[in-house]
Coordinates of C-alpha atoms in Angstrom, one line a residue:
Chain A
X29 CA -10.7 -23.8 5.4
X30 CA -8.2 -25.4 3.4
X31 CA -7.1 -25.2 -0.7
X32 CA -9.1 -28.2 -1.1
X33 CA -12.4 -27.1 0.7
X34 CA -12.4 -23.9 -1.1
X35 CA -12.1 -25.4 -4.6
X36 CA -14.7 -27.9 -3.7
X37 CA -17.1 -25.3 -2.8
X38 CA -16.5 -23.1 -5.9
X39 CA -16.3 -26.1 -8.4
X40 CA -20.0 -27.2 -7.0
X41 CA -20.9 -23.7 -6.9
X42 CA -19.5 -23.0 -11.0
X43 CA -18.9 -25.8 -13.0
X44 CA -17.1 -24.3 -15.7
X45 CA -14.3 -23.3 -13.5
X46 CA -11.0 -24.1 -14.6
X47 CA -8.6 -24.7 -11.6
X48 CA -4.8 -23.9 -11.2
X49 CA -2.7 -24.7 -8.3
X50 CA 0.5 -24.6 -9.7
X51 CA 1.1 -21.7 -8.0
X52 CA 1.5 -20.6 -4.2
X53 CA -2.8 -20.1 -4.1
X54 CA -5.8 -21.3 -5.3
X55 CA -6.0 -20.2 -8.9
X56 CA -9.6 -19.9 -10.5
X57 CA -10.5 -18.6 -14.1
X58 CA -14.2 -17.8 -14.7
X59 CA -15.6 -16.2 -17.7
X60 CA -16.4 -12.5 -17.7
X61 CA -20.1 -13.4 -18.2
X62 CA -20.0 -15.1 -14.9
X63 CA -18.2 -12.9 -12.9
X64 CA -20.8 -10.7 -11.8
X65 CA -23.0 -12.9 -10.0
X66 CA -19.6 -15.4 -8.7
X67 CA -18.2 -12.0 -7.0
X68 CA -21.3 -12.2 -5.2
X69 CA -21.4 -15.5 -4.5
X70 CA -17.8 -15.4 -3.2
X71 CA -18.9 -12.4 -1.0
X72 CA -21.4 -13.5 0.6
X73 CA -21.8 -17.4 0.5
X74 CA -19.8 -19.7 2.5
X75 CA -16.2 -18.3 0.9
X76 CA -17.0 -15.0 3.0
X77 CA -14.3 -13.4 0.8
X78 CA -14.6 -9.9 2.3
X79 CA -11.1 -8.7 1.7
X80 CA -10.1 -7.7 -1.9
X81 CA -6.2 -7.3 -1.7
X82 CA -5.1 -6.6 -4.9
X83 CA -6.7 -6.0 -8.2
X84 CA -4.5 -5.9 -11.4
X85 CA -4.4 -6.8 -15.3
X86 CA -2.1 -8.5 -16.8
X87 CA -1.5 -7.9 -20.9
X88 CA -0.7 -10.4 -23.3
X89 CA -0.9 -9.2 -26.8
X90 CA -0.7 -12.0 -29.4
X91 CA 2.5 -12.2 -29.9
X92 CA 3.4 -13.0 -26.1
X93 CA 0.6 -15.0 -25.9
X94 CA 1.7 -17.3 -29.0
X95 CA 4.0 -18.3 -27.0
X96 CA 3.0 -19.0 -23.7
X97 CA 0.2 -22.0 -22.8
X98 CA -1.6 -19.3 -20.2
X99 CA -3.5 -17.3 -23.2
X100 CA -3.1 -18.8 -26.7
X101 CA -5.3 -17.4 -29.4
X102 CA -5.1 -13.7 -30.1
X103 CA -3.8 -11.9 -27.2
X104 CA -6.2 -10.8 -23.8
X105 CA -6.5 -8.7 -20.8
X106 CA -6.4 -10.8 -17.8
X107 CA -7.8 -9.3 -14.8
X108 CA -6.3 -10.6 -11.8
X109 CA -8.1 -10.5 -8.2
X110 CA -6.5 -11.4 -5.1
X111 CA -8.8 -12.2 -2.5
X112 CA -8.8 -13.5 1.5
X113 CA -11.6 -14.0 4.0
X114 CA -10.6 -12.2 7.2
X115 CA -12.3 -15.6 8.8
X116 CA -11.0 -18.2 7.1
X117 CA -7.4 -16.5 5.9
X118 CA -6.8 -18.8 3.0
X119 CA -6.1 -16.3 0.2
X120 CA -7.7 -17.1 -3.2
X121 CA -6.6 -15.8 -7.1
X122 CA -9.8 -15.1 -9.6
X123 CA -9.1 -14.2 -12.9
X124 CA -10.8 -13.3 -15.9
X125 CA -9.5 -13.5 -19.4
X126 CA -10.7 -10.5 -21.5
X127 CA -10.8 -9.6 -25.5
X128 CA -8.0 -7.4 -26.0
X129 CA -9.7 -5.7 -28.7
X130 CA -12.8 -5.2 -26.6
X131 CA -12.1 -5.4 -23.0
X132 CA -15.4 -5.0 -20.9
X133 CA -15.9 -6.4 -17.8
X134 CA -18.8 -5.6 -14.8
X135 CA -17.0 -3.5 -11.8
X136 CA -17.4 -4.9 -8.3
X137 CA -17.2 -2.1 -6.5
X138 CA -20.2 -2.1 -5.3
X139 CA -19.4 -5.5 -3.4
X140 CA -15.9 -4.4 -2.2
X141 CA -15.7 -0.7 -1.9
X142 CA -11.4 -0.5 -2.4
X143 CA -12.1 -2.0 -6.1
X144 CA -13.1 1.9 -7.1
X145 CA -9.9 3.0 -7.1
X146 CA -8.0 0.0 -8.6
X147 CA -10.5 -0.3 -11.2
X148 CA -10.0 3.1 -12.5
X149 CA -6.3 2.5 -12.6
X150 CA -6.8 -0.4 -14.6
X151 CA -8.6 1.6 -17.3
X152 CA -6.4 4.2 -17.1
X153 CA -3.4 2.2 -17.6
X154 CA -4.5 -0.6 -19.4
X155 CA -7.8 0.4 -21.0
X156 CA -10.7 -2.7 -19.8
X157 CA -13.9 -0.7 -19.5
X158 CA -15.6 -1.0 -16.1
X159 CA -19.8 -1.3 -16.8
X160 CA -22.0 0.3 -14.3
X161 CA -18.7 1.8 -12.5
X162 CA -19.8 5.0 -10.4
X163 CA -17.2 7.2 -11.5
X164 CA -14.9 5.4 -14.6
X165 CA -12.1 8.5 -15.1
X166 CA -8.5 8.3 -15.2
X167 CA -7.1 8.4 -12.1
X168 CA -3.3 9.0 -12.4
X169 CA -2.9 10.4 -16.0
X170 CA -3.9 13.5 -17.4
X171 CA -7.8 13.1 -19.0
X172 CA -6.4 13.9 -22.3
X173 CA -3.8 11.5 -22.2
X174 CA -3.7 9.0 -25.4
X175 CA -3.4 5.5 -25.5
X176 CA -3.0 3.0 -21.8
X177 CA 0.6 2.8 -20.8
X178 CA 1.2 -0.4 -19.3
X179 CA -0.4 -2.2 -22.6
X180 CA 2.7 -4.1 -24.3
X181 CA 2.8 -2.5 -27.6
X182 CA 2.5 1.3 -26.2
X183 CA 5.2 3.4 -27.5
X184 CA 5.9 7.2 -26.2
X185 CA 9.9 8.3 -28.4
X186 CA 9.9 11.1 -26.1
X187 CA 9.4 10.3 -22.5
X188 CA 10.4 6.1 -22.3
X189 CA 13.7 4.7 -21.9
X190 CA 14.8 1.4 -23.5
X191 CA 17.7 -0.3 -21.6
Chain B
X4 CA -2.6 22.7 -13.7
X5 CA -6.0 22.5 -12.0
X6 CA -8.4 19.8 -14.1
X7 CA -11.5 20.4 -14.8
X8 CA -13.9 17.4 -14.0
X9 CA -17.1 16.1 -15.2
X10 CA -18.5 16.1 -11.4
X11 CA -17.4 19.2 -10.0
X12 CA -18.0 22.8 -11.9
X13 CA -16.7 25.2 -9.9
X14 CA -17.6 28.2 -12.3
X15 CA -21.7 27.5 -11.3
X16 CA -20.6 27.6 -7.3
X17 CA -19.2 30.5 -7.1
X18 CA -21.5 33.1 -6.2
X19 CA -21.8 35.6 -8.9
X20 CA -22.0 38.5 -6.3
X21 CA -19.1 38.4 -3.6
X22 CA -20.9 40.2 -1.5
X23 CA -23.5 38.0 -1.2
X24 CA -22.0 36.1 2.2
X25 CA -24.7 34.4 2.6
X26 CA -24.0 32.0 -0.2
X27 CA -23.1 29.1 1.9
X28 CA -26.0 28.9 4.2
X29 CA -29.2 29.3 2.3
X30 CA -27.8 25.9 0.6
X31 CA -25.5 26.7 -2.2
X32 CA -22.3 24.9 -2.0
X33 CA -18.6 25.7 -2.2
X34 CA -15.7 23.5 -4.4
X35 CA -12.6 24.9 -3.1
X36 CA -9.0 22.9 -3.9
X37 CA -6.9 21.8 -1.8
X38 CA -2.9 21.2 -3.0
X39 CA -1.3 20.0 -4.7
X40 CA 0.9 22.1 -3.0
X41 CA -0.4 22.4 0.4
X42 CA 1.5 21.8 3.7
X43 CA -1.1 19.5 4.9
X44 CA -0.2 17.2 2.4
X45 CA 2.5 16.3 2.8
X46 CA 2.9 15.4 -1.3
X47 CA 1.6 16.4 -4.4
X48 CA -1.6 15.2 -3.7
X49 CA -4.5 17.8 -4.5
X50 CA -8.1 16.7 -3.1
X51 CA -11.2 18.5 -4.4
X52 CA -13.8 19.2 -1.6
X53 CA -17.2 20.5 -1.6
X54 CA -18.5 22.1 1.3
X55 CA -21.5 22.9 2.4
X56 CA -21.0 25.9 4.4
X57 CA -18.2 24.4 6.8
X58 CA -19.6 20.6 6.3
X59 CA -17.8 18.4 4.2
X60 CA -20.0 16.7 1.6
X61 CA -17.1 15.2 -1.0
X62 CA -13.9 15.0 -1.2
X63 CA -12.5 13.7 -4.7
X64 CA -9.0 13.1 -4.5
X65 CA -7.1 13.7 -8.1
X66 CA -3.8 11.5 -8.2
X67 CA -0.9 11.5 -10.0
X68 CA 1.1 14.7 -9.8
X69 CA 4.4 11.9 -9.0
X70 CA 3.1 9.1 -11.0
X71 CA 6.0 7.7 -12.8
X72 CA 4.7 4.9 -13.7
X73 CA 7.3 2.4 -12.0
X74 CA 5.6 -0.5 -12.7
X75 CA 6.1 -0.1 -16.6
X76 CA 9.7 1.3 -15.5
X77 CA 10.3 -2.7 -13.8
X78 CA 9.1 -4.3 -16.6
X79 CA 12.9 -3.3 -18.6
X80 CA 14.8 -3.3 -15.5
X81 CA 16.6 -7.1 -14.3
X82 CA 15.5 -8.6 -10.9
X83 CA 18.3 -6.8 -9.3
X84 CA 17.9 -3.3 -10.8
X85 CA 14.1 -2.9 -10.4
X86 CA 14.5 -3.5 -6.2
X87 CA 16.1 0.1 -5.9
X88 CA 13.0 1.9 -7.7
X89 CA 11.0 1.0 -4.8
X90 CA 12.9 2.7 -2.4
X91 CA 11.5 5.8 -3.8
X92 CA 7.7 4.5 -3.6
X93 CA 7.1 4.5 0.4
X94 CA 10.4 6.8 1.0
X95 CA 9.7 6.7 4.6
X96 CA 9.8 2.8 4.8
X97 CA 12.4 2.2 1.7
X98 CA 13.5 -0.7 4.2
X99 CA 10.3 -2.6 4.1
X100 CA 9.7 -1.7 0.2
X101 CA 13.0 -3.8 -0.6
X102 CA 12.2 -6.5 2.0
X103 CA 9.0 -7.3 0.2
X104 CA 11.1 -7.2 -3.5
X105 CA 13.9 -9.4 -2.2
X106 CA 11.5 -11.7 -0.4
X107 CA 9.5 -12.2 -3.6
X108 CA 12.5 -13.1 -5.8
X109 CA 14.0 -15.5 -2.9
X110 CA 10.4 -17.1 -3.5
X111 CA 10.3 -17.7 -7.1
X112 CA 14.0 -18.8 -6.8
X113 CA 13.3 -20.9 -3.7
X114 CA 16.2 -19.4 -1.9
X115 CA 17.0 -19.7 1.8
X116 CA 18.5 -17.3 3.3
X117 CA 20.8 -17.1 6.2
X118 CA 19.6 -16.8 9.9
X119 CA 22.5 -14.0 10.3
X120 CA 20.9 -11.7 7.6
X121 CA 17.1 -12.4 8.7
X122 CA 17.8 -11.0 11.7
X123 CA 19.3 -8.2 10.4
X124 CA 16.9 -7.6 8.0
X125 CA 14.2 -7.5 10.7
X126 CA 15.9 -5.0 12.9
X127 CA 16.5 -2.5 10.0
X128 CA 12.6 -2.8 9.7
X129 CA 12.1 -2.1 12.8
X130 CA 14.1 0.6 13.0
X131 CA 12.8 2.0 9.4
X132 CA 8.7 1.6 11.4
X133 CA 10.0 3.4 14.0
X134 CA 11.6 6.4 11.9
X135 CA 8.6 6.7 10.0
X136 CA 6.2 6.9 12.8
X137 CA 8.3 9.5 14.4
X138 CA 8.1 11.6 11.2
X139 CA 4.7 11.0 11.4
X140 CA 4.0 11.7 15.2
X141 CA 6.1 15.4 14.7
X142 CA 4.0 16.3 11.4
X143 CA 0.6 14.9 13.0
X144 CA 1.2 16.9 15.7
X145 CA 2.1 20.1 13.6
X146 CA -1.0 19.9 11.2
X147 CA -3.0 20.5 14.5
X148 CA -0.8 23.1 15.4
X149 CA 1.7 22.1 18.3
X150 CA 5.3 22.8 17.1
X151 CA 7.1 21.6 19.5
X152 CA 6.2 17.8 18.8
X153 CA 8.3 17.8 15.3
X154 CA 11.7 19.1 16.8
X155 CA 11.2 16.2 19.8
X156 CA 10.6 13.3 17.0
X157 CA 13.2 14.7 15.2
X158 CA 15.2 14.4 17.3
X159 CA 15.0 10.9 17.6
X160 CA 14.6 10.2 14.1
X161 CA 18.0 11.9 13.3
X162 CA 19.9 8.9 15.3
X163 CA 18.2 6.4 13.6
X164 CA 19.0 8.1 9.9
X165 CA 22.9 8.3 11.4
X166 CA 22.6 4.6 12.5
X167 CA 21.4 3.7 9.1
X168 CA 23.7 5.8 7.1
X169 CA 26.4 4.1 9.0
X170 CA 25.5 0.8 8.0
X171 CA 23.7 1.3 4.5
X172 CA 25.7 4.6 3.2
X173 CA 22.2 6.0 3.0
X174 CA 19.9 8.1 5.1
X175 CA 16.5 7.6 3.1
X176 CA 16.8 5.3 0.5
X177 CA 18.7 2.6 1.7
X178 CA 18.6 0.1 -1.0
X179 CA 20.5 -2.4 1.7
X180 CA 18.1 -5.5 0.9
X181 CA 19.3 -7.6 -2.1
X182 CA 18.0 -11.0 -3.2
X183 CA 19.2 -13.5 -0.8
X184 CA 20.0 -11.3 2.0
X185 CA 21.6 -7.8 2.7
X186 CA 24.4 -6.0 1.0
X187 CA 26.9 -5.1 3.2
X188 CA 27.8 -6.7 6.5
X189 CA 26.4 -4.2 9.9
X190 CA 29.2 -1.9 11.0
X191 CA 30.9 -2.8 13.8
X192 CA 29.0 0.2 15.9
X193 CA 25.2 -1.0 14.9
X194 CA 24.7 -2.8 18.1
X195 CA 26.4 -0.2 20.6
X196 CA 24.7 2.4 18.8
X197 CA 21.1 1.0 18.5
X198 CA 21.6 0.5 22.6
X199 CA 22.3 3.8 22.8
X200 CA 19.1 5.0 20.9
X201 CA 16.7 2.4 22.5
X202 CA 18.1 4.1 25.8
X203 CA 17.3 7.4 24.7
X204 CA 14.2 6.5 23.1
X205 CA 13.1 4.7 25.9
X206 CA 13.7 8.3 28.5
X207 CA 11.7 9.9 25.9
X208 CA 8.9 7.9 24.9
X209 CA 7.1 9.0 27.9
X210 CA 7.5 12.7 27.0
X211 CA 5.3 11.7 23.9
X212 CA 2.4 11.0 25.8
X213 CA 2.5 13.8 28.2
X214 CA 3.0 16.3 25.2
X215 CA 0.4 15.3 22.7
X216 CA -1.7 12.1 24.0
X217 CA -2.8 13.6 27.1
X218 CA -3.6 17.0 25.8
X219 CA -7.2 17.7 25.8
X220 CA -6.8 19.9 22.9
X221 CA -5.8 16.9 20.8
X222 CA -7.8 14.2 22.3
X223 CA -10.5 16.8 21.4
X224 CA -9.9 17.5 17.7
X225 CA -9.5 13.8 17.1
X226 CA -11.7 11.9 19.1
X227 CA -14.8 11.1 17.3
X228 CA -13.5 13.0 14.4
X229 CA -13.0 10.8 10.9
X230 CA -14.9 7.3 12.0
X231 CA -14.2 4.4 10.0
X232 CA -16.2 1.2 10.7
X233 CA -14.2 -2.4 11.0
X234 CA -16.4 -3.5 8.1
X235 CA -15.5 -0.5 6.1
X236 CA -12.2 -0.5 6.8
X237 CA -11.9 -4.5 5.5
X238 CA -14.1 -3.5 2.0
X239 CA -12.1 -0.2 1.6
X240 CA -8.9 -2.8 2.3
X241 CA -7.7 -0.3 4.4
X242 CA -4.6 -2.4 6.3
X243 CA -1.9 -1.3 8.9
X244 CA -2.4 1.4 11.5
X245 CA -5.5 2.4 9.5
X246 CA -7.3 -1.2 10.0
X247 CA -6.0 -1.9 13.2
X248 CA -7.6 1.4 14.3
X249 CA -10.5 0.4 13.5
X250 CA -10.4 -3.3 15.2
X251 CA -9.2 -5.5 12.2
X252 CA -6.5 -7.8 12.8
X253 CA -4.4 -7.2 9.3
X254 CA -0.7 -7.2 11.0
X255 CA 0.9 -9.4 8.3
X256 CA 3.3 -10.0 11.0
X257 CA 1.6 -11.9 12.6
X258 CA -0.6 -13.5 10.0
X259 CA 1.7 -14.7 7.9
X260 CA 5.4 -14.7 9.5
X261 CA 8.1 -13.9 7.8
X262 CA 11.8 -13.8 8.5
X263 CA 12.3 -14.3 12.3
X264 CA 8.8 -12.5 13.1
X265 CA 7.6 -15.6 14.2
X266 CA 10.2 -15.9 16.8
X267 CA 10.2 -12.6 18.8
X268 CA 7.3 -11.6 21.4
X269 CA 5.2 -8.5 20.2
X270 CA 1.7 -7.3 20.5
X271 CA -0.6 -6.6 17.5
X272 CA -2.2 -3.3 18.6
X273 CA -5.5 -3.2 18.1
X274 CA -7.7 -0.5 18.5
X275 CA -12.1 -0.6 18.4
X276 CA -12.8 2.9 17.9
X277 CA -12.1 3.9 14.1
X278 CA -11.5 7.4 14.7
X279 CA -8.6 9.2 14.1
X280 CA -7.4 9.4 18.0
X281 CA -7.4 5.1 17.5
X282 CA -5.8 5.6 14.5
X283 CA -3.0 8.0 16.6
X284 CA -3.2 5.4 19.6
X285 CA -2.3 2.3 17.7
X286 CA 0.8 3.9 15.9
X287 CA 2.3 5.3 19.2
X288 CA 1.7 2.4 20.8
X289 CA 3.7 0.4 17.8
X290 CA 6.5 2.4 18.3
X291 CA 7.1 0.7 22.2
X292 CA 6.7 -3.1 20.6
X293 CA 9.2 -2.1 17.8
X294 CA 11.6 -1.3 20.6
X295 CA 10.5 -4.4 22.4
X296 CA 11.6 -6.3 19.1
X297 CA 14.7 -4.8 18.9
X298 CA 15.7 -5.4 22.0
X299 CA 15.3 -9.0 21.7
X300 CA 17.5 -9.1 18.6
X301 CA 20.0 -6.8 18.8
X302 CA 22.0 -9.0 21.1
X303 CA 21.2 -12.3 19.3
X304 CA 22.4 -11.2 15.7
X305 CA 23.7 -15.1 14.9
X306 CA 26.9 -14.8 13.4
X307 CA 27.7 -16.4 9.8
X308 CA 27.3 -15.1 6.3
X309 CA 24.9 -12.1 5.6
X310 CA 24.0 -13.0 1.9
X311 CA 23.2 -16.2 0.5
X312 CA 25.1 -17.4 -2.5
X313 CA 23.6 -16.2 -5.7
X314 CA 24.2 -16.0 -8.8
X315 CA 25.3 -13.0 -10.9
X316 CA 22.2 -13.0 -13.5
X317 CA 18.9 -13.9 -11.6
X318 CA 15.9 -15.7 -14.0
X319 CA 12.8 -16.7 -12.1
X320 CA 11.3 -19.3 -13.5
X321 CA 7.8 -18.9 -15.4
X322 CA 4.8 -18.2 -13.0
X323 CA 3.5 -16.1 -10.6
X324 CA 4.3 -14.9 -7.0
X325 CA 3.2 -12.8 -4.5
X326 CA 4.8 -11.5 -1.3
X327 CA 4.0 -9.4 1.2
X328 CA 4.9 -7.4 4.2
X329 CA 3.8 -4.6 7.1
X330 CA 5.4 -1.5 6.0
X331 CA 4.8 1.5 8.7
X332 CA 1.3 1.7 6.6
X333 CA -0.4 -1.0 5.8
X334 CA 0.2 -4.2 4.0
X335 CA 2.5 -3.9 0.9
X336 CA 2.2 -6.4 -2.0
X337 CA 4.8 -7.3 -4.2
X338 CA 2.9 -9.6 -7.2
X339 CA 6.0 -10.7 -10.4
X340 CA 4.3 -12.2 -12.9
X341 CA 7.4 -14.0 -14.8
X342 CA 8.1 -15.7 -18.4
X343 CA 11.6 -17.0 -17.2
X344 CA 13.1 -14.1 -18.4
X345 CA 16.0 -11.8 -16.7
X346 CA 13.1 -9.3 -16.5
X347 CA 9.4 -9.6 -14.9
X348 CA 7.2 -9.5 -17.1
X349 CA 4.6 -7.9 -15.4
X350 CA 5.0 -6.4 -11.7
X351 CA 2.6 -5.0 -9.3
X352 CA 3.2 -3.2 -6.7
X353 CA -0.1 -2.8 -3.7
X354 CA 0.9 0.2 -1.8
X355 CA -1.0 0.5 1.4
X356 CA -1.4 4.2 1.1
X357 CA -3.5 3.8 -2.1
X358 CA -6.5 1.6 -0.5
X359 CA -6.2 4.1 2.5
X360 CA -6.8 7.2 0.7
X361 CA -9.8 5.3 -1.1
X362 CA -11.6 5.6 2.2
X363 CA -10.9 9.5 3.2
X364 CA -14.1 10.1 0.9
X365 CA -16.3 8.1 3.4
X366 CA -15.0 9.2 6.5
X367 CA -14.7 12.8 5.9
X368 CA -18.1 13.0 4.7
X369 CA -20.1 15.4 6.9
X370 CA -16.7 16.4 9.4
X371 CA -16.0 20.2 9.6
X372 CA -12.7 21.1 7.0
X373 CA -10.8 21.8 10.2
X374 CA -11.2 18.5 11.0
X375 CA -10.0 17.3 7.5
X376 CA -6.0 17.9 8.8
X377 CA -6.5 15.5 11.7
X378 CA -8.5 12.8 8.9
X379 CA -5.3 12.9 6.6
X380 CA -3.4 13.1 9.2
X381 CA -4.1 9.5 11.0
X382 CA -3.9 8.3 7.5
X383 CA -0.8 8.6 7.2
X384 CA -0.5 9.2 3.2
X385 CA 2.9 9.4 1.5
X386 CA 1.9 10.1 -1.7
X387 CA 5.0 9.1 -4.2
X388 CA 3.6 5.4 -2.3
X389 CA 0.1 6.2 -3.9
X390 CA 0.9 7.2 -7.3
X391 CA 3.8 5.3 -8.0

């Protein structure tokens, strides 16, 4: 299945998708209300995206993102997930811009079972709240740890280096 | 400094009579810990099981006893700099770990690089799978008990750390990948000397089997033992040895070519079972086709320069990429997210030993604890590669 396949199907498939192919891979954003039932889709519709690579968040507080075209308004949590089909091997980039202030997103890890894990280390280390995750803990920082230390504007004078 | 968790109370297991033996079998169940300092572990890594009597019923691992949050560290360190942190990720494939870096920045930069250091870079990862699958084979083999196996891979292994320290000045964390190519030129003994080990490695390989793959004692204890289904293994993303064990095809060597991988002959092992003697099969059997690539190179090294021309300051320009590579574990992912700055501005590193671990829950579920050392074993966890 080529680039131009894929983004067919998912434009048919979710019309409010806004496409990106700058990059090396098929770029969709999709709002957070949507993503639930498009993770499905993607799943277990014609995509067959069974393989969930790499799962990540990327911050942009307001002050990066006044500057940058990629999130302009008041700063946001994108989640970024990297997905292939082990049938069709054309990899494919979802992500989902979140309110920084608020971040809340539905968890897939129902649909891919390796999304557990990453998704509690993107609440422990940047804070988006996973709803109806099985077991939403910190997973590499102590439970009473404050704040979420790959956010932009955390600050620890004792243990971080500047250079 | 043992956490107490939300989903497992171990004051309401233990039985408030010691005597009372029969605790275990009338139904009540057992939480005991297991490391973070346990010689089965090989890391800080500190799983907490509960039994029922000797059945396995959960295993929660708890992470972080190494995190040190590298990715935050790469944020403030330049695109040169931040490649020799992740030598101390994966420290058993450092190699691979700063291929991955150095082929993402060639990426964003759009660099080529020479033909002389492609090859180079190849064989030093061949040599790096081959080291760490040694180390693996001899503490594998040691968690079940046989002592013998970890003198005879070490023994091995030791020429390939003197081979590397020759060329690299290092025996573990190399740090001899570099944006556009390798650092130093290879010592004028690399190629006599790798001959000499694939000769000797070649007399011994042999020994491997008879000492540990044929011995029904092993076969037994892993056979069966710790079965992970091919489409479990593709939702828990479970990649390398771990995938192929289970009958996935996930060598990104083969997938998606890089360097001169396309070029050499070599056989993606793939094994159907899922259980941890598949698991053990497909790594041992690796070992012969990372010989069988070395051998093809290590007489055709082209000659020329062994680092492209770059300059002294790297900037990527402003967008994303994404590289990745097989590391003696799995698939590792290197994802820069860049503002054109000297810095990234957001890195991600996708350690195959973190989507592995993710699965011991499901497959140990309902195994005997004994056969929890062969489980971890097969999966091949180096946990500074987990919490990063």
């Amino acid at each position: 299945m080529t680039k131009e396949e894929m983004k067919e199907h998912i434009a048919q498939h979710l019309p409010g998708a806004v496409f990106d192919e700058t990059g090396e891979w098929l770029n969709v954003q999709v709002e957070a209300d949507a993503w639930r039932s498009f993770a499905q889709w993607l799943r277990n519709e014609v995509l067959q995206m069974d393989y969930l690579f790499c799962l990540t968040c990327i911050d942009w507080p307001p002050a990066a993102a006044a500057k940058t075209q990629t999130a302009a308004g008041g700063g946001a949590l994108t989640m970024v997930y990297h997905f292939t089909s082990t049938t069709f091997r054309q990899p494919l980039v979802v992500k989902v811009k979140l309110d920084r202030n608020n971040p809340e997103i539905e968890t897939v890890s129902a649909i891919w079972r390796t999304a557990e894990f990453h998704e509690r280390e993107v609440y422990d280390l940047f804070g988006v709240r996973f709803l109806h995750h099985p077991d939403l803990r910190r997973l590499v920082l102590t439970d009473d740890f404050e704040g979420h230390p790959l956010r932009k504007d955390f600050e620890d004078p004792v243990n971080m280096i500047r250079l | 400094m043992y956490r107490e968790t939300q989903i497992v109370n171990t004051q309401n297991n233990i039985p408030s009579n010691a005597e009372d033996a029969g605790f275990a079998a009338d139904g009540g169940e057992l939480v005991i810990n297991v490391g973070p300092q346990h010689p089965a572990t090989h890391g800080v890594l500190h799983l907490v099981i509960t039994l029922q009597g000797e059945t396995i019923q959960k295993i929660e691992p708890h992470l972080g006893y190494i995190h040190r949050s590298i990715e935050k560290m790469c944020e403030s360190l330049s695109y040169r700099q931040f490649i020799y942190v992740t030598s101390r990720m994966d420290y058993l494939s450092a190699h691979i770990n700063n291929h991955a870096c150095a082929l993402c920045i060639e990426k964003g930069l759009q660099l080529e690089i020479p033909p002389r250091a492609q090859v180079i870079r190849v064989l030093m990862g061949e040599l790096t799978r081959i080291a760490s699958h040694e180390l693996w084979w001899g503490a594998m083999a040691m968690d079940l008990g046989a002592f013998t196996p970890f003198f005879y891979a070490f023994r091995e292994r030791e020429t390939i750390n003197d081979i590397m320290e020759e060329t690299c000045g290092a025996r573990l964390t190399m740090n001899y990948m570099v944006p556009g190519g390798v650092m130093y030129d290879l010592h004028p003994n690399f190629q006599k000397r790798v001959k000499d080990f694939i000769q000797l490695f070649n007399s011994k390989i042999d020994e491997y089997d008879d000492l540990v793959t044929s011995n029904i004692i092993f076969q037994n204890r892993t056979k069966g033992v710790g079965v992970l289904s091919k489409e479990d293994a593709v939702s828990f993303g479970c990649t390398g040895p771990v995938g192929r064990g289970s009958g996935v095809q996930c060598d990104i060597r083969k997938l998606y070519p890089y360097e001169v991988y396309d070029k050499v002959q070599f056989d993606e092992i793939i094994e159907t079972g899922g259980d941890s003697f598949s698991r053990y099969l497909v790594r041992v059997k690796e070992l012969r086709q990372s010989i069988r690539i070395i051998e093809q190179l290590i007489d055709n090294i082209p000659e020329g320069d062994f680092q492209a021309k770059t300059k002294a300051v790297l900037k990527l320009p402003k967008g994303e990429f994404y590289s990745r590579v097989e590391t003696a574990r799995g698939e590792f992912g290197v994802y820069i997210v860049s503002e054109g700055g000297t810095t990234p501005y957001r890195i991600k590193f996708r350690s195959p030993g973190f989507s592995n671990l993710s699965a011991l829950d499901h497959i140990s579920r309902g195994c005997k604890i004994g056969d929890l050392m062969a489980i971890m074993g097969t999966l091949d966890l180096v946990i500074p590669d987990i919490d990063r």
